């Protein structure tokens, strides 16, 4: 019996999604072919486009399927997608807490990427962004800009002021890209209300398959001017390559269910809060990051001074609980969290940060199992530390 509490890393595939994908896997035909087989799989792709569009509050024609959130981000982040007369002078403003796939700057050269500060709560500093935009407008009045701001942080869950940043970008002739990979399906996302020009999503954070995502174009962005993959002209010329039909079908089904179940997120917040209360009761020195700002309902990131995340994660894993370090650990190693660093958290405390993320199949029993195992590990460590 395992308890999986790492949904922000990847959420288990939902049964309905598996069934829909299995059906699609047994079909053949290229969605671009005009024969019956091709038309059949094309219809499935277009149905999934509707389902994903509905999750994002968009129209199907605004959705472009990609191979995941990373590809969506890298595709969006290009000076060519900024409404500029001279794209070579365009800059991209990126919060220091963004996902690595955004931090890398996409196709902006490193000298055209400008970091934006983050508050102690883990929220982008809008004043800093506003100052940077103003300076850029003064220095390079001919050149426009892009702001890339995530909807919700993957480590802390902190929600970001995307609508405000989008308004700021629009007022100054810029473009806003929003990485909504963690937010979609957990909080309502409406690209129209947000004002984002381009929004990224990923299937495997909502019970869909890994390796499929989408870009959603917003008002003022009828098409992408600079695409990452060109060739066959699929996806309205915005993303060439034969569509991943089973993956897209799975994404569509997961989006449909996630949208229906968004109301259940309140229940997850209750469970998350219970876990936090249990942690605070046992370890009064525990720090829960971004607790004083609006967060995703499913995420908690905390540290207990003196307890190393790496040791904690291994001990919890042995006890049957899967959680992750607060830091991004794409290499399998626990690295220093750039998010906590951007928030001004000291290295020692940050080294103890673990992230617990709940999801569609999380139950009260899972949280009870986590609290019991964490308390046990905590007490053991505390005793060892006292004896040392
Ligand atoms: N953006 C955020 C905020 C994420 O959390 C992730 C994945 O962890 C990604 C982008 C990348 O998405 P994908 O794994 O689909 O490439």
Coordinates of C-alpha atoms and ligand atoms in Angstrom, one line a residue:
X1 CA 0.0 0.0 0.0
X2 CA 1.6 3.3 -1.1
X3 CA 0.3 6.8 -0.5
X4 CA 1.0 9.1 -3.4
X5 CA 1.1 12.8 -2.6
X6 CA 3.2 14.2 -5.5
X7 CA 0.5 15.3 -7.9
X8 CA 2.3 18.5 -8.8
X9 CA 5.1 16.3 -10.2
X10 CA 2.7 14.0 -12.1
X11 CA -0.9 12.9 -11.3
X12 CA -1.9 9.3 -11.8
X13 CA -3.8 8.5 -15.0
X14 CA -7.5 8.5 -14.4
X15 CA -9.3 5.3 -15.3
X16 CA -11.7 7.0 -17.7
X17 CA -8.6 8.5 -19.4
X18 CA -6.9 5.1 -19.7
X19 CA -10.1 3.7 -21.3
X20 CA -10.4 6.5 -23.8
X21 CA -6.7 6.2 -24.7
X22 CA -6.9 2.4 -25.1
X23 CA -9.7 2.9 -27.6
X24 CA -7.7 5.5 -29.5
X25 CA -4.7 3.3 -29.5
X26 CA -6.5 0.6 -31.3
X27 CA -7.4 2.9 -34.1
X28 CA -5.2 3.8 -37.0
X29 CA -5.1 6.6 -39.5
X30 CA -3.4 10.0 -39.7
X31 CA -5.7 12.9 -38.7
X32 CA -4.5 14.8 -41.8
X33 CA -5.7 12.0 -44.1
X34 CA -8.9 12.5 -46.0
X35 CA -10.1 8.9 -45.9
X36 CA -12.5 7.5 -43.3
X37 CA -9.8 6.3 -41.0
X38 CA -8.2 9.7 -41.0
X39 CA -11.4 11.5 -40.6
X40 CA -12.3 9.3 -37.6
X41 CA -9.2 10.1 -35.7
X42 CA -9.4 13.8 -36.7
X43 CA -12.9 13.9 -35.1
X44 CA -11.3 12.6 -31.9
X45 CA -8.6 15.2 -31.9
X46 CA -11.2 17.9 -32.5
X47 CA -13.4 16.6 -29.7
X48 CA -10.4 16.8 -27.3
X49 CA -9.7 20.3 -28.5
X50 CA -13.2 21.3 -27.4
X51 CA -12.7 19.7 -24.0
X52 CA -9.4 21.4 -23.4
X53 CA -10.8 24.7 -24.6
X54 CA -13.6 24.4 -22.1
X55 CA -11.2 23.9 -19.3
X56 CA -9.4 27.1 -20.3
X57 CA -12.5 29.2 -21.0
X58 CA -11.5 29.4 -24.6
X59 CA -12.8 28.4 -28.1
X60 CA -11.5 25.2 -29.7
X61 CA -9.7 27.3 -32.5
X62 CA -7.6 28.9 -29.8
X63 CA -6.0 25.5 -28.7
X64 CA -2.8 24.2 -30.2
X65 CA -1.6 20.7 -29.0
X66 CA 2.0 20.3 -28.0
X67 CA 4.2 17.5 -26.5
X68 CA 3.7 19.0 -23.0
X69 CA 4.1 22.1 -20.8
X70 CA 7.7 22.5 -21.6
X71 CA 7.2 22.6 -25.3
X72 CA 4.3 25.0 -24.9
X73 CA 6.5 27.3 -22.8
X74 CA 9.4 27.2 -25.2
X75 CA 7.2 27.7 -28.2
X76 CA 5.5 30.8 -26.6
X77 CA 8.8 32.4 -25.5
X78 CA 10.1 34.0 -28.6
X79 CA 10.8 37.6 -29.6
X80 CA 8.9 36.7 -32.8
X81 CA 5.7 36.3 -30.7
X82 CA 5.9 39.9 -29.4
X83 CA 4.0 42.6 -31.3
X84 CA 7.2 44.5 -32.1
X85 CA 8.4 46.4 -35.1
X86 CA 11.9 45.3 -34.2
X87 CA 11.8 41.9 -32.6
X88 CA 15.6 41.7 -32.1
X89 CA 15.3 44.4 -29.4
X90 CA 12.3 42.7 -27.6
X91 CA 12.9 41.6 -24.1
X92 CA 11.2 39.0 -21.9
X93 CA 10.5 39.7 -18.2
X94 CA 10.6 36.5 -16.2
X95 CA 9.9 36.1 -12.5
X96 CA 12.8 34.5 -10.6
X97 CA 10.3 31.8 -9.3
X98 CA 9.2 30.5 -12.7
X99 CA 9.5 26.9 -13.8
X100 CA 12.9 26.0 -15.4
X101 CA 11.3 25.7 -18.8
X102 CA 10.4 29.4 -18.7
X103 CA 13.5 30.5 -16.8
X104 CA 15.6 29.2 -19.7
X105 CA 14.1 32.0 -21.8
X106 CA 12.9 30.0 -24.8
X107 CA 14.2 31.6 -27.9
X108 CA 15.0 34.9 -26.3
X109 CA 18.8 35.3 -26.1
X110 CA 20.1 35.4 -22.5
X111 CA 20.9 39.1 -22.7
X112 CA 17.2 39.8 -23.6
X113 CA 15.8 38.1 -20.5
X114 CA 15.3 40.3 -17.5
X115 CA 14.6 38.7 -14.1
X116 CA 11.7 40.1 -12.0
X117 CA 11.8 40.1 -8.2
X118 CA 9.5 37.9 -6.0
X119 CA 8.1 38.8 -2.7
X120 CA 8.7 36.8 0.5
X121 CA 5.3 35.2 -0.1
X122 CA 6.4 33.8 -3.4
X123 CA 4.4 36.2 -5.5
X124 CA 5.8 38.2 -8.4
X125 CA 6.7 41.8 -7.4
X126 CA 4.4 43.8 -9.6
X127 CA 6.1 47.1 -8.6
X128 CA 9.4 45.7 -9.8
X129 CA 7.7 44.5 -13.0
X130 CA 6.2 47.9 -13.6
X131 CA 9.5 49.7 -13.1
X132 CA 11.3 47.3 -15.5
X133 CA 8.6 47.8 -18.1
X134 CA 8.8 51.6 -17.7
X135 CA 12.6 51.6 -18.0
X136 CA 12.4 49.3 -21.1
X137 CA 9.9 51.7 -22.7
X138 CA 12.1 54.7 -22.1
X139 CA 15.3 53.0 -23.2
X140 CA 13.9 51.3 -26.2
X141 CA 10.6 52.9 -27.3
X142 CA 10.7 50.9 -30.6
X143 CA 10.9 47.6 -29.0
X144 CA 8.1 45.7 -27.3
X145 CA 8.3 43.0 -24.7
X146 CA 6.8 39.8 -23.3
X147 CA 6.1 39.0 -19.7
X148 CA 6.0 35.3 -18.7
X149 CA 4.1 34.8 -15.5
X150 CA 3.0 31.4 -14.1
X151 CA -0.6 31.1 -12.8
X152 CA 0.5 29.1 -9.8
X153 CA 3.9 28.1 -8.5
X154 CA 4.6 24.4 -8.7
X155 CA 6.6 24.3 -5.4
X156 CA 4.6 26.5 -3.1
X157 CA 1.3 26.7 -4.9
X158 CA 1.3 30.5 -4.6
X159 CA -1.2 32.1 -7.0
X160 CA 0.1 35.0 -9.1
X161 CA -1.5 38.2 -10.1
X162 CA -1.8 37.2 -13.8
X163 CA -4.7 39.5 -14.7
X164 CA -2.9 42.6 -13.3
X165 CA 0.4 41.7 -15.1
X166 CA -1.6 41.1 -18.3
X167 CA -3.2 44.5 -18.0
X168 CA 0.2 46.1 -17.4
X169 CA 1.6 44.3 -20.4
X170 CA -1.3 45.3 -22.6
X171 CA -1.3 49.0 -21.5
X172 CA 2.3 49.2 -22.6
X173 CA 2.0 47.3 -25.9
X174 CA 3.5 44.0 -24.6
X175 CA 2.4 40.4 -24.6
X176 CA 1.7 38.2 -21.6
X177 CA 2.5 34.5 -21.5
X178 CA 1.0 32.5 -18.7
X179 CA 2.3 29.1 -17.6
X180 CA -1.0 27.6 -16.2
X181 CA 0.4 24.1 -16.1
X182 CA -0.1 23.8 -12.3
X183 CA -3.3 25.8 -12.1
X184 CA -5.5 24.3 -14.8
X185 CA -7.9 21.9 -13.3
X186 CA -7.2 23.0 -9.7
X187 CA -8.5 26.6 -9.9
X188 CA -10.7 28.0 -12.6
X189 CA -8.7 29.3 -15.6
X190 CA -10.4 31.6 -18.1
X191 CA -7.9 32.9 -20.6
X192 CA -10.4 35.7 -21.7
X193 CA -10.8 37.0 -18.1
X194 CA -7.0 36.7 -17.5
X195 CA -6.1 38.7 -20.5
X196 CA -3.2 36.4 -21.3
X197 CA -2.1 36.4 -24.9
X198 CA -0.7 32.8 -24.7
X199 CA -1.3 30.2 -22.0
X200 CA 0.4 26.9 -21.5
X201 CA -1.1 23.7 -20.1
X202 CA -0.1 20.1 -19.6
X203 CA -2.1 16.9 -19.4
X204 CA -0.2 14.9 -16.8
X205 CA -0.9 17.3 -13.9
X206 CA -4.6 16.6 -14.1
X207 CA -4.8 12.9 -14.5
X208 CA -4.0 12.8 -18.2
X209 CA -1.0 11.2 -19.9
X210 CA 2.5 12.5 -19.8
X211 CA 3.9 14.0 -23.0
X212 CA 1.0 16.1 -24.2
X213 CA 0.1 19.7 -23.5
X214 CA -1.4 22.7 -25.2
X215 CA -1.0 26.4 -25.9
X216 CA -4.1 28.4 -25.7
X217 CA -4.1 31.7 -27.7
X218 CA -5.9 34.6 -26.1
X219 CA -7.3 37.9 -27.3
X220 CA -5.0 39.8 -29.6
X221 CA -3.1 36.6 -30.5
X222 CA -4.9 35.1 -33.5
X223 CA -1.9 32.9 -34.4
X224 CA 1.7 32.4 -33.4
X225 CA 4.1 34.3 -35.5
X226 CA 7.1 32.3 -34.5
X227 CA 6.6 28.6 -34.1
X228 CA 9.0 26.0 -32.7
X229 CA 8.3 23.1 -35.0
X230 CA 7.6 23.9 -38.6
X231 CA 7.1 21.5 -41.5
X232 CA 3.8 19.7 -42.2
X233 CA 1.7 22.6 -40.9
X234 CA -0.5 20.7 -38.4
X235 CA -2.3 22.5 -35.6
X236 CA -3.1 25.6 -37.7
X237 CA 0.6 25.8 -38.7
X238 CA 1.5 26.5 -35.1
X239 CA 3.0 23.0 -34.3
X240 CA 4.0 20.7 -37.1
X241 CA 4.2 16.9 -36.6
X242 CA 1.5 14.2 -36.8
X243 CA -0.7 14.6 -33.7
X244 CA -0.3 12.3 -30.7
X245 CA -3.9 11.0 -31.1
X246 CA -4.1 8.8 -28.0
X247 CA -2.3 11.4 -25.9
X248 CA -4.6 14.2 -27.1
X249 CA -7.7 12.0 -26.6
X250 CA -6.5 11.3 -23.0
X251 CA -5.8 15.0 -22.4
X252 CA -9.3 15.9 -23.6
X253 CA -11.0 13.4 -21.3
X254 CA -8.8 14.4 -18.3
X255 CA -9.7 18.1 -19.0
X256 CA -13.4 17.3 -19.2
X257 CA -13.3 15.5 -15.8
X258 CA -11.0 18.0 -14.1
X259 CA -13.4 20.8 -15.1
X260 CA -16.3 18.9 -13.6
X261 CA -14.5 18.1 -10.4
X262 CA -13.0 21.5 -9.8
X263 CA -15.6 22.0 -7.0
X264 CA -13.9 19.1 -5.2
X265 CA -10.8 21.1 -4.8
X266 CA -12.3 22.7 -1.7
X267 CA -12.2 19.3 0.0
X268 CA -8.5 18.9 -0.9
X269 CA -7.8 22.3 0.7
X270 CA -9.5 21.0 4.0
X271 CA -7.2 17.9 3.9
X272 CA -4.2 20.0 3.1
X273 CA -5.0 22.4 6.0
X274 CA -5.4 19.4 8.4
X275 CA -2.0 18.2 7.5
X276 CA -0.5 21.6 8.1
X277 CA -2.2 21.9 11.4
X278 CA -0.8 18.5 12.5
X279 CA 2.7 19.6 11.3
X280 CA 2.5 22.9 13.2
X281 CA 1.3 21.1 16.4
X282 CA 4.2 18.7 16.4
X283 CA 6.9 21.0 15.2
X284 CA 6.0 24.6 16.3
X285 CA 9.1 25.9 14.5
X286 CA 7.9 24.6 11.1
X287 CA 7.6 27.2 8.3
X288 CA 4.9 26.8 5.8
X289 CA 5.9 28.7 2.7
X290 CA 3.4 31.1 1.0
X291 CA 0.9 30.4 3.7
X292 CA -0.1 34.1 3.9
X293 CA -1.0 34.4 0.3
X294 CA -3.6 32.7 -1.9
X295 CA -2.4 29.2 -2.9
X296 CA -3.5 26.2 -4.9
X297 CA -5.9 24.2 -2.8
X298 CA -3.8 21.0 -3.2
X299 CA -0.3 22.1 -2.3
X300 CA 1.8 22.6 0.8
X301 CA 5.5 23.3 1.0
X302 CA 7.1 23.4 4.4
X303 CA 10.3 23.0 6.3
X304 CA 11.3 22.2 9.9
X305 CA 14.5 23.8 10.9
X306 CA 17.3 21.2 11.2
X307 CA 15.5 18.5 9.2
X308 CA 17.0 17.8 5.8
X309 CA 14.5 17.3 2.9
X310 CA 16.6 14.5 1.3
X311 CA 16.7 12.4 4.5
X312 CA 13.0 13.1 5.1
X313 CA 11.9 12.1 1.6
X314 CA 13.8 8.8 1.8
X315 CA 12.5 8.0 5.3
X316 CA 8.9 8.8 4.1
X317 CA 9.4 6.7 0.9
X318 CA 10.5 3.7 3.1
X319 CA 7.3 4.3 5.1
X320 CA 5.3 4.1 1.8
X321 CA 4.7 7.8 1.3
X322 CA 5.7 9.6 -2.0
X323 CA 6.3 13.3 -1.6
X324 CA 9.0 15.5 -3.1
X325 CA 11.5 18.1 -2.1
X326 CA 10.4 21.7 -2.4
X327 CA 13.1 22.1 -5.0
X328 CA 12.9 21.0 -8.5
X329 CA 14.6 17.6 -8.7
X330 CA 14.5 16.8 -12.4
X331 CA 17.8 15.0 -12.1
X332 CA 16.6 12.9 -9.2
X333 CA 18.8 14.8 -6.9
X334 CA 17.6 17.3 -4.4
X335 CA 18.9 20.7 -5.5
X336 CA 18.7 24.1 -3.9
X337 CA 15.2 25.5 -4.7
X338 CA 15.5 28.6 -6.9
X339 CA 11.9 29.4 -5.8
X340 CA 12.7 29.6 -2.1
X341 CA 15.9 31.4 -2.9
X342 CA 13.9 34.0 -4.8
X343 CA 11.6 34.4 -1.8
X344 CA 14.6 35.1 0.4
X345 CA 14.5 31.9 2.4
X346 CA 17.8 31.0 3.9
X347 CA 19.8 28.1 2.6
X348 CA 19.5 26.0 5.8
X349 CA 15.7 26.3 6.0
X350 CA 15.3 25.8 2.2
X351 CA 17.3 22.6 2.4
X352 CA 14.6 21.1 4.6
X353 CA 11.6 22.1 2.3
X354 CA 9.3 19.3 1.2
X355 CA 6.3 19.6 -1.0
X356 CA 3.1 17.6 -0.4
X357 CA 0.7 17.8 -3.3
X358 CA -2.8 16.2 -3.3
X359 CA -4.9 15.3 -6.3
X360 CA -7.9 13.7 -7.8
X361 CA -7.6 10.4 -5.9
X362 CA -6.4 11.7 -2.5
X363 CA -8.4 10.5 0.4
X364 CA -8.6 11.4 4.1
X365 CA -6.8 8.1 4.8
X366 CA -3.9 9.2 2.6
X367 CA -3.5 12.4 4.7
X368 CA -3.8 10.4 7.9
X369 CA -1.1 8.0 6.6
X370 CA 1.1 10.9 5.7
X371 CA 0.6 12.6 9.1
X372 CA 1.4 9.4 11.0
X373 CA 4.5 8.6 8.9
X374 CA 5.8 12.2 9.1
X375 CA 5.2 12.4 12.8
X376 CA 7.1 9.2 13.3
X377 CA 10.0 10.4 11.2
X378 CA 10.0 13.8 12.9
X379 CA 10.1 12.3 16.4
X380 CA 12.9 9.9 15.5
X381 CA 15.0 12.7 14.0
X382 CA 14.3 15.0 16.9
X383 CA 15.5 12.2 19.4
X384 CA 18.6 11.6 17.3
X385 CA 19.4 15.3 17.1
X386 CA 18.9 15.6 20.9
X387 CA 21.2 12.7 21.6
X388 CA 23.9 13.9 19.2
Ligands
LIG1 N1 5.4 24.5 -15.9 C1 5.2 24.2 -14.6 C2 4.7 25.2 -13.7 C3 5.4 22.9 -14.2 O1 5.1 22.6 -12.9 C4 5.8 21.9 -15.2 C5 6.0 20.5 -14.8 O2 6.4 20.3 -13.6 C6 6.0 22.3 -16.5 C7 5.8 23.7 -16.8 C8 6.5 21.4 -17.5 O3 5.4 20.6 -18.0 P1 5.7 19.2 -18.7 O4 6.1 18.2 -17.7 O5 4.4 18.8 -19.3 O6 6.7 19.4 -19.8

